[in-house]
mmCIF file of C-alpha atoms and ligand atoms in Angstrom:
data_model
loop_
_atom_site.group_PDB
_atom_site.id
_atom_site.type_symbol
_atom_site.label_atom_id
_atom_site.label_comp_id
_atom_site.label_asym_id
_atom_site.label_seq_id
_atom_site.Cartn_x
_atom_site.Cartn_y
_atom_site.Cartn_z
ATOM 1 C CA UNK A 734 117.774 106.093 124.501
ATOM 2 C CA UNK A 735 119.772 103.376 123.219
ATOM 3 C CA UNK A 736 119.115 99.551 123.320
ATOM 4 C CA UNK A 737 121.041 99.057 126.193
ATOM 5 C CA UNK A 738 118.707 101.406 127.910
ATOM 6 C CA UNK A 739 115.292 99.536 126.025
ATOM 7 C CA UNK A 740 116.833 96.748 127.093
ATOM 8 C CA UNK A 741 117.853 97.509 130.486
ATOM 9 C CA UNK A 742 114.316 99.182 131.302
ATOM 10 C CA UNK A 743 112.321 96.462 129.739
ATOM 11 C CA UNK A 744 114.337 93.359 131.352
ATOM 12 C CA UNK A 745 112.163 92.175 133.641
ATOM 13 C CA UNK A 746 108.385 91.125 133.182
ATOM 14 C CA UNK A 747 105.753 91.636 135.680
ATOM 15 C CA UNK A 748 103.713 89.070 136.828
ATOM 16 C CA UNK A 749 100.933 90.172 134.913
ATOM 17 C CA UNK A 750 102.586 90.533 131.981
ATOM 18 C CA UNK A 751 100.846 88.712 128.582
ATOM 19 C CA UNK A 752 103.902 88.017 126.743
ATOM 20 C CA UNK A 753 103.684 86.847 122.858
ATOM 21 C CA UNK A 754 106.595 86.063 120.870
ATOM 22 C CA UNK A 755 105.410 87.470 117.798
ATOM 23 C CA UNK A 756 108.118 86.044 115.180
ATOM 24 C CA UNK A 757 108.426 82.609 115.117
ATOM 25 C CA UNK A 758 109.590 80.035 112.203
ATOM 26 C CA UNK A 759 109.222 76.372 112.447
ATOM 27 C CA UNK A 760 110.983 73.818 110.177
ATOM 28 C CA UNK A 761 108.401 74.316 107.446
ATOM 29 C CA UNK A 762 110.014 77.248 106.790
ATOM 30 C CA UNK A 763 112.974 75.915 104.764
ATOM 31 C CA UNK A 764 115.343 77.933 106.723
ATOM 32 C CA UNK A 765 114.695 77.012 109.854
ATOM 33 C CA UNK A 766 115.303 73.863 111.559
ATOM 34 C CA UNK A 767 113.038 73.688 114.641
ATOM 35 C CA UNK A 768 109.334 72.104 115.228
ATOM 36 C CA UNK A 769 106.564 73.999 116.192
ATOM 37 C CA UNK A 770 106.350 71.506 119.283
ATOM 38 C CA UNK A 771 110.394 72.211 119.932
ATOM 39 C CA UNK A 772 109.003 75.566 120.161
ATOM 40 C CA UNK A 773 106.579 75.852 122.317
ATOM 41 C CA UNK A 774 108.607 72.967 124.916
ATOM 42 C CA UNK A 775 111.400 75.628 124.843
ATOM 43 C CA UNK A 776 109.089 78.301 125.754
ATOM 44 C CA UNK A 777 106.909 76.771 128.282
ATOM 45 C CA UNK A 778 106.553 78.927 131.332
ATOM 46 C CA UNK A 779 108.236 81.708 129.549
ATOM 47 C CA UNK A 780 105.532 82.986 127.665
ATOM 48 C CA UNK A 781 101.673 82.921 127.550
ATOM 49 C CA UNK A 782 101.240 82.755 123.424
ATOM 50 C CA UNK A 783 103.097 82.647 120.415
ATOM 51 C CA UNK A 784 102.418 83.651 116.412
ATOM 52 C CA UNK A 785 103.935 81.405 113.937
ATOM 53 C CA UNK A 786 104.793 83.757 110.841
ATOM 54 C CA UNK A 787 106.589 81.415 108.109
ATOM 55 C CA UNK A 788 107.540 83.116 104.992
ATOM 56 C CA UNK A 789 104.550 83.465 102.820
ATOM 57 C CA UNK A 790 103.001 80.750 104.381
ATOM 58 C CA UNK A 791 99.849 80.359 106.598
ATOM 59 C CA UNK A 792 99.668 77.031 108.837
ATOM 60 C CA UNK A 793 95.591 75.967 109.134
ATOM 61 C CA UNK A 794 96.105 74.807 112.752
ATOM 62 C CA UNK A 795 92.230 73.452 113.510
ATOM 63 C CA UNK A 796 90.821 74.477 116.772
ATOM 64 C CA UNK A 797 91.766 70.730 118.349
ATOM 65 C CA UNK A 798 95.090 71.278 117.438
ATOM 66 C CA UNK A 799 95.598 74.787 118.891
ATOM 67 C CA UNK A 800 93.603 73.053 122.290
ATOM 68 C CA UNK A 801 95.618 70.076 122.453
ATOM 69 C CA UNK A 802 98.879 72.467 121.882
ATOM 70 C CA UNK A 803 97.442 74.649 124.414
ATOM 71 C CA UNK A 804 97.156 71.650 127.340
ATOM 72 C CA UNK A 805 99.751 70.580 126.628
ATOM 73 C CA UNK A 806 102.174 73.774 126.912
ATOM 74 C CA UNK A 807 100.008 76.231 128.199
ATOM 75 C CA UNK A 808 100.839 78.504 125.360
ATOM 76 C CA UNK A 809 98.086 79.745 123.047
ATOM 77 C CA UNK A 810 98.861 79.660 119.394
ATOM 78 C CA UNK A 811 97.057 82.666 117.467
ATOM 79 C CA UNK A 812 96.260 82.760 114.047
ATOM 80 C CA UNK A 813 96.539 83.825 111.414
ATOM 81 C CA UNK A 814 100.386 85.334 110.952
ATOM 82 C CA UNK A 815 102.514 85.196 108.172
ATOM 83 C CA UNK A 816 106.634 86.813 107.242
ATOM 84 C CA UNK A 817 105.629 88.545 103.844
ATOM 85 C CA UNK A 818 108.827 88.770 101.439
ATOM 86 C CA UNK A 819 107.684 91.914 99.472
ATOM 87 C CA UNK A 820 109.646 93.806 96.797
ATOM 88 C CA UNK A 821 111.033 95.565 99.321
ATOM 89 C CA UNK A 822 111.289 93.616 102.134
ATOM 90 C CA UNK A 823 110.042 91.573 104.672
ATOM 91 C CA UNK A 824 106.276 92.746 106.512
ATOM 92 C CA UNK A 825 104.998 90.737 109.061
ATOM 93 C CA UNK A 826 100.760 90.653 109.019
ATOM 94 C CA UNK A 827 98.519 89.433 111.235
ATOM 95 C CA UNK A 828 94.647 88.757 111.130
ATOM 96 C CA UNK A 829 94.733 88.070 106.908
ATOM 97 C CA UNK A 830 93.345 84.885 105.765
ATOM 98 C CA UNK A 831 96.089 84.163 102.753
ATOM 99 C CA UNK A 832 99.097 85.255 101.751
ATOM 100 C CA UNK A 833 100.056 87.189 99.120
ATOM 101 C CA UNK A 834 102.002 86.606 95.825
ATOM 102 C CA UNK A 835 105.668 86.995 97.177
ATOM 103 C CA UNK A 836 107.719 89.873 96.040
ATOM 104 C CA UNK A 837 104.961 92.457 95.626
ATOM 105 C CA UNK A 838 105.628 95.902 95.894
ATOM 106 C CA UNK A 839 105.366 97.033 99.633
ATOM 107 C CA UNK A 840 102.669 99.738 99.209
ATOM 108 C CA UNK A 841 100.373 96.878 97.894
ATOM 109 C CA UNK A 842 101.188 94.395 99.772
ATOM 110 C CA UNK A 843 100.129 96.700 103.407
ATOM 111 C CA UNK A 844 96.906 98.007 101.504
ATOM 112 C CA UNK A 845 95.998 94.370 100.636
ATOM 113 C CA UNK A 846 96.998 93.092 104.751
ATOM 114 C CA UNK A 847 94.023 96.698 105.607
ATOM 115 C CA UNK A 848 91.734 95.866 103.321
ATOM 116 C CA UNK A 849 90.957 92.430 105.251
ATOM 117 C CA UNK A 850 91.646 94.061 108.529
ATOM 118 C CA UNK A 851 94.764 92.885 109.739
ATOM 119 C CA UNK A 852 97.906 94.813 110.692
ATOM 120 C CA UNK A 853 101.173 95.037 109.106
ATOM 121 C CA UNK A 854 104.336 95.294 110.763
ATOM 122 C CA UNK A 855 107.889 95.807 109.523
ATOM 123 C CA UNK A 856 110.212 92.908 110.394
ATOM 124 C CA UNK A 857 113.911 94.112 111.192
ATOM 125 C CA UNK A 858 113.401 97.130 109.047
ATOM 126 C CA UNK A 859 116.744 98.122 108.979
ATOM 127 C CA UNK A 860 118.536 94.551 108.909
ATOM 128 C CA UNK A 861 118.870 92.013 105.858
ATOM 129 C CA UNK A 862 115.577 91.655 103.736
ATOM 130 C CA UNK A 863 114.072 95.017 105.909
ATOM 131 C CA UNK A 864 112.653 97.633 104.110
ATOM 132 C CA UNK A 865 115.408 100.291 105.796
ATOM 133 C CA UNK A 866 114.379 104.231 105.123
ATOM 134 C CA UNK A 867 111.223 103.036 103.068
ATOM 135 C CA UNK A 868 109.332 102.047 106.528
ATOM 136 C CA UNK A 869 109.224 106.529 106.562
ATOM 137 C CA UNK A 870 106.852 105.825 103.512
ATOM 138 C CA UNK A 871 104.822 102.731 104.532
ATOM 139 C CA UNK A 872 101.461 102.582 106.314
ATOM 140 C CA UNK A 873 102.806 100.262 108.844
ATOM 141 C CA UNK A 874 100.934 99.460 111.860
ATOM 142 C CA UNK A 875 103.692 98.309 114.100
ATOM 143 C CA UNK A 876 107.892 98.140 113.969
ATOM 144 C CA UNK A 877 109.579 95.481 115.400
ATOM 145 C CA UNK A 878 112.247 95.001 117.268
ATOM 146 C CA UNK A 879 113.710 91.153 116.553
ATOM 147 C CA UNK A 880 115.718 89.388 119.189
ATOM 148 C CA UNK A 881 118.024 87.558 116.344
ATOM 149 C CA UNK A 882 119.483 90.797 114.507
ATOM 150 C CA UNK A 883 121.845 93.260 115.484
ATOM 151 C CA UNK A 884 121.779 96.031 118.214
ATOM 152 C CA UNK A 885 122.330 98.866 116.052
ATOM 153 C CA UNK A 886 119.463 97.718 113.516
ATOM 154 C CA UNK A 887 117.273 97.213 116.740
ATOM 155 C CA UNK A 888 118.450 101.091 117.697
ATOM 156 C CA UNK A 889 117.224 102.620 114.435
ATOM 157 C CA UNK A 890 113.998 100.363 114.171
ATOM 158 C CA UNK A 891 113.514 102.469 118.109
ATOM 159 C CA UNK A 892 114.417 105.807 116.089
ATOM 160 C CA UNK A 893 111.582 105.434 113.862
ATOM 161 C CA UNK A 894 109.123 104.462 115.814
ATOM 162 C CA UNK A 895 109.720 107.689 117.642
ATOM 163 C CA UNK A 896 109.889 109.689 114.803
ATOM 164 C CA UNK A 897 106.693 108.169 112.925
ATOM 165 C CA UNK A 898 104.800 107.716 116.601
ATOM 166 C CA UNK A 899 104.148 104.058 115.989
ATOM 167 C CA UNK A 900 104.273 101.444 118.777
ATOM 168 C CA UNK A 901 107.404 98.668 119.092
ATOM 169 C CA UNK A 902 106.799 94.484 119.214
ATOM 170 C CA UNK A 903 109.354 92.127 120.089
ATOM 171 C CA UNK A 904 109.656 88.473 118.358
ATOM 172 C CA UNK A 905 112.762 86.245 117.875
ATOM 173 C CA UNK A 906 112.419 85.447 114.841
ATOM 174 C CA UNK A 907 113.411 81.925 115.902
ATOM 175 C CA UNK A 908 114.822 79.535 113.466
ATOM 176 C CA UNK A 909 117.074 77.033 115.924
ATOM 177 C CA UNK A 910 116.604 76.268 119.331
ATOM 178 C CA UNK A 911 118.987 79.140 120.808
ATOM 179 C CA UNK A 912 116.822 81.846 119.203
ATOM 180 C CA UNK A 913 113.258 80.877 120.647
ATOM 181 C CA UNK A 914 111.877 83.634 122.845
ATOM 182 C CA UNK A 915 114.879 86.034 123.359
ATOM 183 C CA UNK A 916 112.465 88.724 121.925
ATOM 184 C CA UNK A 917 108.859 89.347 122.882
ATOM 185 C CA UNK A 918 106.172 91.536 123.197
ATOM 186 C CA UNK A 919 104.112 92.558 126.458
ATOM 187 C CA UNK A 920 100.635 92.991 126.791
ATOM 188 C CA UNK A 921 98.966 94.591 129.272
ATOM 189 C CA UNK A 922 95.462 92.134 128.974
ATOM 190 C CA UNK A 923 95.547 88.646 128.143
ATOM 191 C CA UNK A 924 95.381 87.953 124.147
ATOM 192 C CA UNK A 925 93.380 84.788 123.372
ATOM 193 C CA UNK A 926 92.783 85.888 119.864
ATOM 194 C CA UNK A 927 94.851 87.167 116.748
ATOM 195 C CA UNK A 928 92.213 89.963 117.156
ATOM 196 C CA UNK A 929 92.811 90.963 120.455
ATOM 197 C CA UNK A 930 96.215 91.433 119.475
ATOM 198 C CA UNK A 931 95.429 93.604 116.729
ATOM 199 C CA UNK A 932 93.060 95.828 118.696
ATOM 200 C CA UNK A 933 96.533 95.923 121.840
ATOM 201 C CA UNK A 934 98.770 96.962 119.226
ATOM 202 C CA UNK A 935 96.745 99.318 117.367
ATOM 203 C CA UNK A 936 96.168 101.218 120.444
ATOM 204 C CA UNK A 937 99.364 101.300 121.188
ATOM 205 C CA UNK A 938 99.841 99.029 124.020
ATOM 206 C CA UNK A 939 102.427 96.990 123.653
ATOM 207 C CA UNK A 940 106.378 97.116 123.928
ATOM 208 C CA UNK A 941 109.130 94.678 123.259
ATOM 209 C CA UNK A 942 110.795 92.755 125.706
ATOM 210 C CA UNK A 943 114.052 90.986 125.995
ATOM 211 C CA UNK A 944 113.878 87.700 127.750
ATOM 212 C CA UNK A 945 117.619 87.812 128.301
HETATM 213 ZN ZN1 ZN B 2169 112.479 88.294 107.817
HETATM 214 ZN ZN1 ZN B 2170 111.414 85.789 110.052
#
């Protein structure tokens, strides 16, 4: 199947849909050029939660600030996340409570995100700053499909999730305002915590969606 067809088959989200945009980048990052509160007022009514996954950062939101956010969007915020820049290329994690040294070799980097119980998931594997064929010899948890790269890197991050049977997430991968939410990923249950997430995806249910 190609993207048109992931695409085509996963347009539309059901009213019980729990959608999370799993990739998001705020103006801390220094590439980016959006705030996290641009963010969520872009993506109000569009989606029920977001991750914010800077590169090699981790925000400390408090629990007021994640409520507050929450009132006043209706969009939870779950943390922790973090974009990893490994020797390799990039690995999302979720669930870890630092990040590590930048630039570490892959392998490590994954064994380090398991060791504290989060997940690891490639980010546009087989874009700029992916990991390309070395995802067939990572312990990944997840691949993702990112609403900002191209259609034939999207294609081949589907072709080896087939081939290495592991489940697909969506996330823009936002860094200006026309990138928020293309990309997201669909939950069956509601997610109100980075854990819940972790225990969707590991089972497998999840898939990317494109917003438009
Ligand atoms: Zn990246
Ligand atoms: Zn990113």
């Amino acid at each position: 199947m190609n993207l048109k067809n992931l695409q085509r088959t996963s347009k539309v989200p059901r009213s019980t849909d729990f959608l999370v945009d799993m990739h998001i980048h705020t103006s801390y990052s220094s590439c980016a050029r959006i705030t996290l509160d641009e963010t969520l007022n872009e993506l109000m009514g569009k989606v029920n939660a977001i991750t914010v996954t800077e590169h090699n950062y981790i925000h400390n939101y408090s629990e007021e600030t994640i409520q507050a956010l929450y009132d006043k969007y209706q969009i939870g915020v779950l943390v922790p996340s973090v974009e990893i820049s490994t020797a390799q290329g990039d690995i999302l994690a979720y669930g870890i409570s630092s990040p590590p040294t930048p630039y570490l070799d892959a392998h490590k980097v994954i064994e380090m995100i398991h060791s504290e119980g989060g997940i690891a998931i490639s980010a546009h594997p087989f874009d700029y700053l992916g990991v390309g064929d070395l995802i067939y010899d990572l312990e990944i948890d997840a691949i993702e499909i990112n609403g900002s790269r191209t259609q034939l890197s999207n294609e081949l991050a589907k072709g080896a999730a087939a081939t290495l049977n592991l489940p697909l997430v969506g996330g823009s991968d936002s860094h200006i305002h026309t990138q928020v939410g293309k990309c997201v990923t669909r939950f069956s249950v509601p997610i109100k915590t980075i854990q819940d997430l972790i225990e969707q995806i590991k089972k497998g249910k999840c898939s990317p969606v494109f917003l438009w």
